[in-house]
């Protein structure tokens, strides 16, 4: 159990580091690979970050929904199809994508359980948002 928690912390830190910080923040001489880059406008100078593990059983297919917490997502294992707006992409292990907060659907298109890590970035101080209505 400790090994899994340590692995989760290391992988999530690496994902967060690649998603938020530029390559020049890497240790000198260490090889790096930019997995994801996304510009983000912050409404607060304080952020609350949370790393969430998501397990999707084989055949899982969500209804259309909005996840209001944008951020990078990392596929640990399995195959997931992400439909967001008019685009659809399939991601396998080590796949990285940005969930933007638009209408989306997620489906486990593999034959095994899929596992994702979601890094959530929210203002540390609550910001009022309009209620979300499902289509």
mmCIF file of C-alpha atoms in Angstrom, residues 6-114:
data_model
loop_
_atom_site.group_PDB
_atom_site.id
_atom_site.type_symbol
_atom_site.label_atom_id
_atom_site.label_comp_id
_atom_site.label_asym_id
_atom_site.label_seq_id
_atom_site.Cartn_x
_atom_site.Cartn_y
_atom_site.Cartn_z
ATOM 1 C CA UNK A 6 4.568 6.672 -3.078
ATOM 2 C CA UNK A 7 4.137 5.861 -6.782
ATOM 3 C CA UNK A 8 1.000 8.008 -6.935
ATOM 4 C CA UNK A 9 2.794 10.947 -5.304
ATOM 5 C CA UNK A 10 5.827 10.639 -7.597
ATOM 6 C CA UNK A 11 3.772 10.277 -10.792
ATOM 7 C CA UNK A 12 1.395 13.081 -9.845
ATOM 8 C CA UNK A 13 4.270 15.402 -8.944
ATOM 9 C CA UNK A 14 5.983 14.622 -12.264
ATOM 10 C CA UNK A 15 2.733 15.265 -14.146
ATOM 11 C CA UNK A 16 2.095 18.497 -12.266
ATOM 12 C CA UNK A 17 5.693 19.608 -12.838
ATOM 13 C CA UNK A 18 5.451 19.004 -16.586
ATOM 14 C CA UNK A 19 2.037 20.624 -16.852
ATOM 15 C CA UNK A 20 2.726 23.769 -14.861
ATOM 16 C CA UNK A 21 6.449 24.513 -14.886
ATOM 17 C CA UNK A 22 8.632 25.197 -17.916
ATOM 18 C CA UNK A 23 11.520 22.884 -18.753
ATOM 19 C CA UNK A 24 14.081 25.335 -17.319
ATOM 20 C CA UNK A 25 12.950 24.354 -13.802
ATOM 21 C CA UNK A 26 14.348 20.847 -14.314
ATOM 22 C CA UNK A 27 17.578 19.838 -12.579
ATOM 23 C CA UNK A 28 20.586 20.861 -14.700
ATOM 24 C CA UNK A 29 21.634 18.064 -17.032
ATOM 25 C CA UNK A 30 18.525 15.937 -16.389
ATOM 26 C CA UNK A 31 16.726 14.819 -19.560
ATOM 27 C CA UNK A 32 13.139 16.035 -19.739
ATOM 28 C CA UNK A 33 10.156 15.419 -21.992
ATOM 29 C CA UNK A 34 7.305 17.915 -22.100
ATOM 30 C CA UNK A 35 4.171 15.774 -21.781
ATOM 31 C CA UNK A 36 1.598 18.565 -21.787
ATOM 32 C CA UNK A 37 1.542 22.323 -21.963
ATOM 33 C CA UNK A 38 -1.537 24.443 -21.428
ATOM 34 C CA UNK A 39 -1.948 28.132 -20.731
ATOM 35 C CA UNK A 40 -4.215 28.874 -17.790
ATOM 36 C CA UNK A 41 -5.630 32.171 -16.584
ATOM 37 C CA UNK A 42 -5.777 32.270 -12.801
ATOM 38 C CA UNK A 43 -8.554 34.130 -11.005
ATOM 39 C CA UNK A 44 -6.728 33.911 -7.712
ATOM 40 C CA UNK A 45 -3.097 34.050 -6.697
ATOM 41 C CA UNK A 46 -3.667 31.068 -4.407
ATOM 42 C CA UNK A 47 -4.490 27.633 -5.774
ATOM 43 C CA UNK A 48 -5.703 24.503 -4.096
ATOM 44 C CA UNK A 49 -4.342 21.458 -5.899
ATOM 45 C CA UNK A 50 -5.596 17.949 -5.513
ATOM 46 C CA UNK A 51 -4.502 14.712 -7.164
ATOM 47 C CA UNK A 52 -7.326 12.227 -7.652
ATOM 48 C CA UNK A 53 -7.076 8.597 -8.776
ATOM 49 C CA UNK A 54 -9.943 7.536 -11.046
ATOM 50 C CA UNK A 55 -10.623 3.849 -11.728
ATOM 51 C CA UNK A 56 -12.945 2.950 -14.595
ATOM 52 C CA UNK A 57 -14.125 -0.671 -14.933
ATOM 53 C CA UNK A 58 -14.155 -2.303 -18.392
ATOM 54 C CA UNK A 59 -17.114 -1.017 -20.416
ATOM 55 C CA UNK A 60 -17.541 2.136 -18.309
ATOM 56 C CA UNK A 61 -19.134 4.930 -20.357
ATOM 57 C CA UNK A 62 -20.110 8.165 -18.601
ATOM 58 C CA UNK A 63 -23.086 10.288 -19.510
ATOM 59 C CA UNK A 64 -22.381 13.717 -20.976
ATOM 60 C CA UNK A 65 -21.184 15.932 -18.094
ATOM 61 C CA UNK A 66 -19.077 18.939 -17.156
ATOM 62 C CA UNK A 67 -16.251 18.546 -14.675
ATOM 63 C CA UNK A 68 -15.742 22.115 -13.512
ATOM 64 C CA UNK A 69 -12.187 21.572 -12.297
ATOM 65 C CA UNK A 70 -9.809 21.866 -15.264
ATOM 66 C CA UNK A 71 -6.379 20.342 -15.268
ATOM 67 C CA UNK A 72 -4.024 17.714 -16.610
ATOM 68 C CA UNK A 73 -5.005 14.059 -16.644
ATOM 69 C CA UNK A 74 -2.540 11.150 -16.853
ATOM 70 C CA UNK A 75 -3.490 7.609 -17.921
ATOM 71 C CA UNK A 76 -1.713 5.108 -15.687
ATOM 72 C CA UNK A 77 -3.183 1.979 -17.298
ATOM 73 C CA UNK A 78 -5.872 0.930 -19.737
ATOM 74 C CA UNK A 79 -7.401 2.712 -22.737
ATOM 75 C CA UNK A 80 -9.811 5.641 -22.407
ATOM 76 C CA UNK A 81 -11.713 7.565 -25.040
ATOM 77 C CA UNK A 82 -12.280 11.220 -24.227
ATOM 78 C CA UNK A 83 -14.953 13.142 -26.113
ATOM 79 C CA UNK A 84 -14.816 16.858 -25.379
ATOM 80 C CA UNK A 85 -16.661 19.337 -27.538
ATOM 81 C CA UNK A 86 -16.502 18.076 -31.126
ATOM 82 C CA UNK A 87 -13.232 16.146 -30.605
ATOM 83 C CA UNK A 88 -12.598 12.559 -29.541
ATOM 84 C CA UNK A 89 -9.223 10.980 -28.693
ATOM 85 C CA UNK A 90 -8.114 7.630 -27.281
ATOM 86 C CA UNK A 91 -5.333 7.638 -24.684
ATOM 87 C CA UNK A 92 -3.363 4.656 -23.414
ATOM 88 C CA UNK A 93 -0.808 4.241 -20.633
ATOM 89 C CA UNK A 94 1.343 7.385 -20.174
ATOM 90 C CA UNK A 95 -1.156 9.379 -22.255
ATOM 91 C CA UNK A 96 -1.718 12.922 -21.049
ATOM 92 C CA UNK A 97 -4.585 15.288 -21.822
ATOM 93 C CA UNK A 98 -6.055 18.527 -20.508
ATOM 94 C CA UNK A 99 -9.622 18.490 -19.266
ATOM 95 C CA UNK A 100 -10.914 21.995 -19.961
ATOM 96 C CA UNK A 101 -14.294 22.115 -18.262
ATOM 97 C CA UNK A 102 -16.367 21.763 -21.454
ATOM 98 C CA UNK A 103 -19.106 19.161 -21.962
ATOM 99 C CA UNK A 104 -17.404 15.780 -22.111
ATOM 100 C CA UNK A 105 -17.778 12.035 -21.969
ATOM 101 C CA UNK A 106 -15.214 9.407 -20.872
ATOM 102 C CA UNK A 107 -15.274 5.772 -21.863
ATOM 103 C CA UNK A 108 -13.059 2.814 -20.981
ATOM 104 C CA UNK A 109 -12.513 1.294 -24.442
ATOM 105 C CA UNK A 110 -10.039 -1.346 -23.242
ATOM 106 C CA UNK A 111 -10.595 -4.836 -21.897
ATOM 107 C CA UNK A 112 -9.142 -4.085 -18.441
ATOM 108 C CA UNK A 113 -9.742 -1.520 -15.733
ATOM 109 C CA UNK A 114 -8.456 1.943 -16.680
#
